[in-house]
Coordinates of C-alpha atoms in Angstrom, one line a residue:
X284 CA 137.4 120.5 63.4
X285 CA 133.8 121.0 64.2
X286 CA 134.1 118.0 67.1
X287 CA 137.3 119.8 68.4
X288 CA 135.1 122.6 68.3
X289 CA 132.3 120.7 70.2
X290 CA 134.8 119.6 73.0
X291 CA 136.4 122.5 73.9
X292 CA 133.0 124.3 74.5
X293 CA 132.2 121.3 76.6
X294 CA 135.2 121.6 78.6
X295 CA 134.3 125.2 79.0
X296 CA 130.8 124.6 80.6
X297 CA 132.4 121.9 82.9
X298 CA 135.6 123.9 84.0
X299 CA 137.4 121.1 82.9
X300 CA 139.5 123.7 81.0
X301 CA 141.0 124.7 84.7
X302 CA 140.4 121.6 86.1
X303 CA 136.7 120.2 87.3
X304 CA 134.6 122.8 89.4
X305 CA 132.8 120.1 91.2
X306 CA 133.4 116.4 92.4
X307 CA 131.8 113.8 94.2
X308 CA 133.8 111.7 96.3
X309 CA 132.3 108.2 96.9
X310 CA 133.5 106.8 100.4
X311 CA 133.8 109.2 103.8
X312 CA 137.1 107.0 104.9
X313 CA 140.1 108.6 106.0
X314 CA 141.1 108.9 101.9
X315 CA 137.8 109.8 100.4
X316 CA 137.7 112.5 103.1
X317 CA 141.2 113.9 102.7
X318 CA 140.8 113.7 98.8
X319 CA 137.9 116.5 99.5
X320 CA 139.8 118.3 102.3
X321 CA 142.2 118.9 99.6
X322 CA 140.3 119.4 96.8
X323 CA 138.1 122.4 98.5
X324 CA 141.8 123.5 99.5
X325 CA 142.2 124.0 95.6
X326 CA 138.8 125.8 94.9
X327 CA 136.7 122.5 94.2
X328 CA 132.8 122.3 95.1
X329 CA 132.8 118.7 97.0
X330 CA 130.0 116.6 97.7
X331 CA 131.1 112.8 99.9
X332 CA 128.6 109.6 99.8
X333 CA 129.1 106.9 101.2
X334 CA 126.8 103.6 102.3
X335 CA 127.1 104.0 106.1
X336 CA 128.4 107.8 106.7
X337 CA 131.5 109.1 107.7
X338 CA 134.1 106.4 109.0
X339 CA 131.9 103.5 108.8
X340 CA 134.9 100.9 107.8
X341 CA 138.1 100.5 108.1
X342 CA 138.6 104.3 109.3
X343 CA 137.3 103.8 112.6
X344 CA 138.3 100.4 113.8
X345 CA 141.7 100.2 113.1
X346 CA 144.8 100.9 115.6
X347 CA 145.4 104.5 114.7
X348 CA 149.0 104.5 113.8
X349 CA 150.5 107.1 111.6
X350 CA 153.6 104.6 111.4
X351 CA 156.1 105.6 108.3
X352 CA 158.6 103.3 109.9
X353 CA 156.3 100.5 110.0
X354 CA 154.3 100.7 106.6
X355 CA 155.5 97.2 105.0
X356 CA 154.0 96.5 101.8
X357 CA 151.8 93.2 102.5
X358 CA 153.7 91.5 99.5
X359 CA 156.5 89.7 101.2
X360 CA 157.7 86.1 100.3
X361 CA 157.0 86.0 104.0
X362 CA 153.9 86.9 104.0
X363 CA 153.4 83.8 101.2
X364 CA 155.2 81.6 103.4
X365 CA 153.0 82.5 106.6
X366 CA 149.7 82.1 104.3
X367 CA 150.8 78.6 102.8
X368 CA 151.0 77.8 106.4
X369 CA 147.6 79.4 107.7
X370 CA 146.1 76.8 105.7
X371 CA 146.1 74.1 107.9
X372 CA 145.7 76.6 110.9
X373 CA 142.0 78.2 110.9
X374 CA 143.4 80.5 114.0
X375 CA 146.7 81.6 112.3
X376 CA 146.9 85.6 111.5
X377 CA 146.6 85.2 108.3
X378 CA 143.7 83.5 107.5
X379 CA 142.7 81.7 104.0
X380 CA 139.7 79.9 103.8
X381 CA 140.7 76.3 102.0
X382 CA 137.4 76.9 99.8
X383 CA 137.7 80.7 99.0
X384 CA 135.1 81.8 96.2
X385 CA 135.9 82.6 92.9
X386 CA 136.9 86.5 93.3
X387 CA 139.2 85.7 96.7
X388 CA 140.9 82.8 94.2
X389 CA 141.7 85.1 91.7
X390 CA 143.0 87.9 93.5
X391 CA 145.2 85.1 95.6
X392 CA 146.6 83.7 92.1
X393 CA 147.9 87.6 91.6
X394 CA 149.0 88.3 95.2
X395 CA 151.3 84.9 94.9
X396 CA 152.7 85.8 92.0
X397 CA 153.7 89.4 93.7
X398 CA 154.9 88.1 96.5
X399 CA 158.6 87.9 95.3
X400 CA 161.3 90.1 96.3
X401 CA 161.7 92.5 93.0
X402 CA 158.3 93.4 93.4
X403 CA 158.0 94.0 97.3
X404 CA 161.0 95.9 96.8
X405 CA 159.5 98.3 93.9
X406 CA 156.3 98.7 96.0
X407 CA 158.7 99.7 99.0
X408 CA 160.4 102.5 96.8
X409 CA 157.1 103.6 95.4
X410 CA 155.3 103.6 98.7
X411 CA 158.1 105.6 100.4
X412 CA 156.8 108.8 98.8
X413 CA 153.8 108.2 100.9
X414 CA 156.0 107.4 104.5
X415 CA 157.7 110.8 103.4
X416 CA 154.7 112.7 103.2
X417 CA 152.3 111.0 105.8
X418 CA 153.2 113.2 109.2
X419 CA 153.4 116.3 107.2
X420 CA 149.9 116.0 105.6
X421 CA 148.4 115.1 109.0
X422 CA 150.4 118.6 110.5
X423 CA 148.6 120.6 107.5
X424 CA 144.7 119.2 108.3
X425 CA 145.2 119.9 111.9
X426 CA 146.6 123.5 111.7
X427 CA 143.6 124.3 109.1
X428 CA 141.0 123.6 111.4
X429 CA 140.6 119.8 111.6
X430 CA 140.0 119.3 115.6
X431 CA 141.2 116.3 117.2
X432 CA 144.3 115.0 118.8
X433 CA 147.5 113.5 116.9
X434 CA 149.8 112.0 119.7
X435 CA 153.6 111.9 119.1
X436 CA 154.9 108.9 120.5
X437 CA 157.4 106.1 119.4
X438 CA 156.1 102.8 118.7
X439 CA 157.3 99.7 121.2
X440 CA 157.9 96.5 119.2
X441 CA 158.1 93.8 121.4
X442 CA 159.7 90.6 121.3
X443 CA 159.6 87.4 123.0
X444 CA 162.9 85.9 120.9
X445 CA 165.7 88.2 120.6
X446 CA 166.9 86.8 117.2
X447 CA 163.3 88.4 115.6
X448 CA 164.4 91.9 117.1
X449 CA 167.5 91.5 115.2
X450 CA 165.7 90.4 112.1
X451 CA 162.9 93.5 112.4
X452 CA 165.7 95.8 113.0
X453 CA 167.3 94.6 109.3
X454 CA 163.8 94.7 107.7
X455 CA 163.5 98.7 108.9
X456 CA 166.2 99.4 107.4
X457 CA 165.1 98.2 104.0
X458 CA 161.9 100.1 104.2
X459 CA 162.3 103.5 102.3
X460 CA 165.0 106.0 102.4
X461 CA 164.9 107.7 105.4
X462 CA 166.5 104.7 107.2
X463 CA 169.2 106.9 107.8
X464 CA 166.9 109.6 109.8
X465 CA 165.1 106.6 111.8
X466 CA 165.8 106.6 115.3
X467 CA 165.6 103.2 117.2
X468 CA 166.8 102.1 120.8
X469 CA 167.2 98.8 121.6
X470 CA 165.4 98.2 125.3
X471 CA 165.8 95.7 127.7
X472 CA 165.3 95.4 131.6
X473 CA 164.2 98.9 133.5
X474 CA 163.9 100.6 130.5
X475 CA 162.0 98.2 128.6
X476 CA 158.8 97.9 131.4
X477 CA 159.5 102.1 132.2
X478 CA 158.3 102.1 128.4
X479 CA 155.8 99.4 128.0
X480 CA 154.5 98.7 131.7
X481 CA 152.4 96.3 130.1
X482 CA 155.4 93.9 129.2
X483 CA 155.2 90.0 130.6
X484 CA 158.3 88.6 131.8
X485 CA 158.0 86.7 128.2
X486 CA 158.9 90.2 126.6
X487 CA 162.5 89.6 126.3
X488 CA 163.3 93.1 124.6
X489 CA 161.7 95.7 122.7
X490 CA 162.4 97.8 119.8
X491 CA 161.6 101.5 120.4
X492 CA 160.9 103.6 116.7
X493 CA 160.8 106.7 117.4
X494 CA 159.5 109.8 115.5
X495 CA 155.6 108.2 115.1
X496 CA 151.9 108.9 116.0
X497 CA 148.9 107.6 116.8
X498 CA 145.3 108.9 116.9
X499 CA 141.4 107.6 117.6
X500 CA 140.9 106.5 114.1
X501 CA 137.1 107.5 114.6
X502 CA 137.4 110.8 116.3
X503 CA 139.9 112.0 113.8
X504 CA 137.9 110.7 111.0
X505 CA 135.0 112.9 112.3
X506 CA 136.7 115.7 112.8
X507 CA 137.8 115.7 109.0
X508 CA 134.2 115.5 108.2
X509 CA 132.8 118.0 110.5
X510 CA 136.2 120.4 108.6
X511 CA 134.8 119.7 104.9
X512 CA 130.9 120.4 105.3
X513 CA 132.1 123.2 107.6
X514 CA 133.8 124.3 105.0
X515 CA 130.9 123.7 102.6
X516 CA 131.3 120.2 101.3
X517 CA 128.1 118.3 101.5
X518 CA 127.9 114.7 103.4
X519 CA 125.3 112.1 101.9
X520 CA 124.7 108.7 103.4
X521 CA 123.5 106.6 100.0
X522 CA 124.7 103.3 98.5
X523 CA 126.2 104.1 95.3
X524 CA 125.7 101.4 92.7
X525 CA 127.6 102.5 89.4
X526 CA 128.6 105.8 87.7
X527 CA 128.2 106.9 84.3
X528 CA 129.6 109.7 82.3
X529 CA 127.5 112.1 79.5
X530 CA 129.8 114.2 78.0
X531 CA 131.8 116.5 80.2
X532 CA 129.5 115.6 83.5
X533 CA 130.1 112.7 85.7
X534 CA 126.5 111.1 87.3
X535 CA 127.1 108.8 90.5
X536 CA 123.9 106.3 90.8
X537 CA 122.4 105.8 94.1
X538 CA 120.2 103.0 94.6
X539 CA 118.1 105.3 96.4
X540 CA 117.9 108.6 94.8
X541 CA 118.5 110.9 91.9
X542 CA 122.2 110.3 90.1
X543 CA 124.6 113.1 92.0
X544 CA 126.2 115.3 88.9
X545 CA 129.9 117.0 88.9
X546 CA 132.8 117.2 86.7
X547 CA 134.5 114.7 88.3
X548 CA 134.1 111.8 90.3
X549 CA 136.8 110.1 92.7
X550 CA 136.2 106.4 93.8
X551 CA 137.2 105.8 97.5
X552 CA 135.1 103.2 98.2
X553 CA 137.8 101.1 100.7
X554 CA 137.2 97.1 99.9
X555 CA 134.4 97.5 98.0
X556 CA 136.1 99.4 95.5
X557 CA 136.2 96.7 92.3
X558 CA 132.3 96.7 92.5
X559 CA 133.1 100.3 91.2
X560 CA 135.7 99.7 89.0
X561 CA 135.2 96.9 87.4
X562 CA 137.6 95.4 84.9
X563 CA 139.1 99.0 84.1
X564 CA 141.8 98.3 86.9
X565 CA 144.4 95.9 85.6
X566 CA 145.3 95.5 90.0
X567 CA 143.0 93.8 91.7
X568 CA 141.8 94.8 95.1
X569 CA 139.9 92.4 97.4
X570 CA 138.9 92.6 101.5
X571 CA 141.2 92.0 104.0
X572 CA 139.2 92.3 106.9
X573 CA 140.9 92.9 110.3
X574 CA 139.1 92.6 114.0
X575 CA 139.8 95.0 117.0
X576 CA 138.1 95.3 120.6
X577 CA 138.7 97.5 123.5
X578 CA 140.0 95.8 126.9
X579 CA 140.6 97.5 130.2
X580 CA 143.8 97.3 131.5
X581 CA 145.5 98.1 135.4
X582 CA 148.4 100.0 134.0
X583 CA 148.3 102.9 131.5
X584 CA 150.3 102.8 128.5
X585 CA 152.0 105.9 127.5
X586 CA 152.1 104.6 123.4
X587 CA 151.6 101.6 121.1
X588 CA 152.7 98.5 121.4
X589 CA 153.5 96.2 118.4
X590 CA 153.9 91.8 118.9
X591 CA 155.0 91.3 115.4
X592 CA 155.2 87.0 116.9
X593 CA 151.6 87.7 117.6
X594 CA 151.0 90.1 114.3
X595 CA 149.0 92.0 117.0
X596 CA 149.1 96.1 117.5
X597 CA 147.4 97.5 120.8
X598 CA 146.7 101.5 121.3
X599 CA 145.9 103.3 124.3
X600 CA 142.4 104.1 123.6
X601 CA 140.1 106.2 126.2
X602 CA 141.1 104.5 129.3
X603 CA 141.8 101.1 127.8
X604 CA 144.0 99.2 125.0
X605 CA 142.3 98.6 122.0
X606 CA 144.1 95.5 120.6
X607 CA 143.8 94.6 116.7
X608 CA 145.3 92.1 114.6
X609 CA 144.4 89.1 111.7
X610 CA 144.2 89.1 108.2
X611 CA 141.2 87.6 106.6
X612 CA 140.7 87.3 103.6
X613 CA 136.9 86.8 102.6
X614 CA 134.1 88.8 101.1
X615 CA 133.7 92.3 102.9
X616 CA 130.0 91.7 104.3
X617 CA 130.4 88.4 106.1
X618 CA 130.4 88.6 109.6
X619 CA 132.2 88.6 112.3
X620 CA 133.8 85.2 113.5
X621 CA 134.2 85.3 117.2
X622 CA 137.1 82.6 116.6
X623 CA 139.2 85.3 115.3
X624 CA 139.0 87.4 118.1
X625 CA 139.7 84.4 120.9
X626 CA 142.7 83.9 118.3
X627 CA 144.1 87.1 118.9
X628 CA 143.7 87.0 122.8
X629 CA 145.6 83.6 122.8
X630 CA 148.4 84.8 121.1
X631 CA 149.0 88.3 122.3
X632 CA 147.9 87.2 126.2
X633 CA 150.9 85.6 126.8
X634 CA 153.1 89.0 126.2
X635 CA 151.0 91.3 128.5
X636 CA 150.2 91.4 131.8
X637 CA 147.7 93.7 133.6
X638 CA 145.3 93.2 130.7
X639 CA 141.6 92.1 131.3
X640 CA 141.1 89.9 128.7
X641 CA 137.7 88.6 129.7
X642 CA 136.1 92.4 129.5
X643 CA 136.6 92.6 126.2
X644 CA 134.2 95.0 124.7
X645 CA 133.5 97.2 121.0
X646 CA 134.3 94.0 119.2
X647 CA 134.5 95.2 115.3
X648 CA 135.2 93.7 112.1
X649 CA 136.4 95.6 109.3
X650 CA 137.8 95.3 105.2
X651 CA 140.7 96.9 104.3
X652 CA 141.0 97.6 100.5
X653 CA 144.2 95.1 99.9
X654 CA 145.9 95.9 96.3
X655 CA 147.5 92.5 94.8
X656 CA 151.2 94.4 94.5
X657 CA 151.8 96.1 97.7
X658 CA 150.9 99.5 96.0
X659 CA 147.5 101.5 96.0
X660 CA 145.4 102.9 93.1
X661 CA 145.7 106.2 93.4
X662 CA 145.1 108.0 89.8
X663 CA 142.9 108.1 86.5
X664 CA 140.7 105.0 85.4
X665 CA 139.6 107.1 82.7
X666 CA 138.5 111.0 82.1
X667 CA 136.4 112.8 84.8
X668 CA 137.2 109.4 87.0
X669 CA 139.6 109.1 89.6
X670 CA 140.6 105.9 91.9
X671 CA 142.0 106.3 95.7
X672 CA 142.4 103.0 97.2
X673 CA 144.1 99.8 98.0
X674 CA 146.5 100.5 100.2
X675 CA 146.1 97.5 103.0
X676 CA 146.2 98.1 106.2
X677 CA 147.8 101.6 105.9
X678 CA 144.8 103.7 104.6
X679 CA 145.1 105.7 107.6
X680 CA 148.8 106.4 107.9
X681 CA 148.6 107.2 103.9
X682 CA 144.9 108.7 103.6
X683 CA 145.9 112.1 104.1
X684 CA 149.0 111.8 101.4
X685 CA 146.8 110.6 98.9
X686 CA 144.4 113.0 99.6
X687 CA 146.4 115.6 98.7
X688 CA 148.7 114.2 96.0
X689 CA 145.4 113.4 93.6
X690 CA 143.7 116.6 94.2
X691 CA 147.0 117.4 92.7
X692 CA 146.0 115.5 89.6
X693 CA 142.7 116.3 89.7
X694 CA 142.9 119.7 89.7
X695 CA 146.1 120.2 87.1
X696 CA 145.7 117.6 84.7
X697 CA 148.9 116.7 85.6
X698 CA 149.8 113.2 87.1
X699 CA 152.8 114.1 89.4
X700 CA 155.3 111.7 88.8
X701 CA 155.3 110.1 91.9
X702 CA 151.9 108.9 91.2
X703 CA 153.3 106.9 88.4
X704 CA 154.3 103.3 90.1
X705 CA 150.3 104.1 91.7
X706 CA 148.3 104.2 87.8
X707 CA 144.9 102.7 88.3
X708 CA 145.7 101.3 84.9
X709 CA 149.5 99.5 85.6
X710 CA 149.7 96.4 84.3
X711 CA 149.3 92.9 86.3
X712 CA 152.1 90.9 88.0
X713 CA 154.7 89.7 85.2
X714 CA 157.3 86.1 85.7
X715 CA 159.4 86.1 88.1
X716 CA 162.9 87.0 86.8
X717 CA 166.3 86.3 87.8
X718 CA 166.7 88.0 91.0
X719 CA 163.5 86.1 92.2
X720 CA 164.4 83.1 93.0

């Protein structure tokens, strides 16, 4: 009874009886800042700390899509087949080193085990809630002071092969419960050229997917960071080396400087998440590096283009075109490989006209945190320690929805039912069943 009394007194001192009053968020990308913003909505004092500052990672260099209709989990059987083929092609869109280090090898073993129809379909169903809340949560942020434009647009999915377009339309219908609400249109001829003025004659058809959005990702994330600061949040730049708990307090340790102390911590460090979770999380997270660059164009593009046959995404960006592509399983701190940029150009150039490929600038490589089972990690790692990461290529689309749901769990102490599939302590892959043959 005495121990219980001490525990109750400690909870009262820390504010944990009514939820934490202070939280340190590790990571100043879209996921971490969204968690901070929605925690502030619930009256929590927040400190956000990042090794390189706001939007220094994948939240700067991605394609900027808020496209719930297209957010397919990566662990599909088709991706596994493409990965195996890529072993013989160093310029393939999905690149796996022939001699991966031990951490990458362990991840790939688990990832391959999860590239089964049943696991992929489970990930699709789980991620549907993040898709359904993606647009709304951006509306909440913008209407409450996040000063950055969000553009409503169809996304034009361009194909050289008509059969591939039919297969894509079929896959869209399997990506979530909102398929009956999804509006698509098949464009050819003049309608195709009007919507995609940069399409080359090699493009035979375009599937126009309505009801999507895009942003300048760096601009939006910086605006979100300013909003957090203006609401009283503290933003710090420091490398976090770990965390510890003492009673009801969590200490976040920095390489330089005294620990940051709070009632709870949110680990939202992107591809660096495994260094902070250690072996506590059973699901493995690996850096899936993506590349982007900007090129001038001769004709304005009204909205994004996706080239699935080349696995390249293109978005209007500051008067030009941001071109993003590739998935490269290497260490997050490895340098940019110019060969990967050349491969993106080689695959996309035949499908686009009026693009000045030789004038590319703002070359960027960044690491997306890819989970081994197609679902992010959102929830409790241990008392007072929460995780938000592993969204793969869809951190920008799913970040605000993740932040809102996690803030609810942190402040109420109750796991929302829709977050159960994302539990960081969920078990790893199981052996294939009869539905996976």
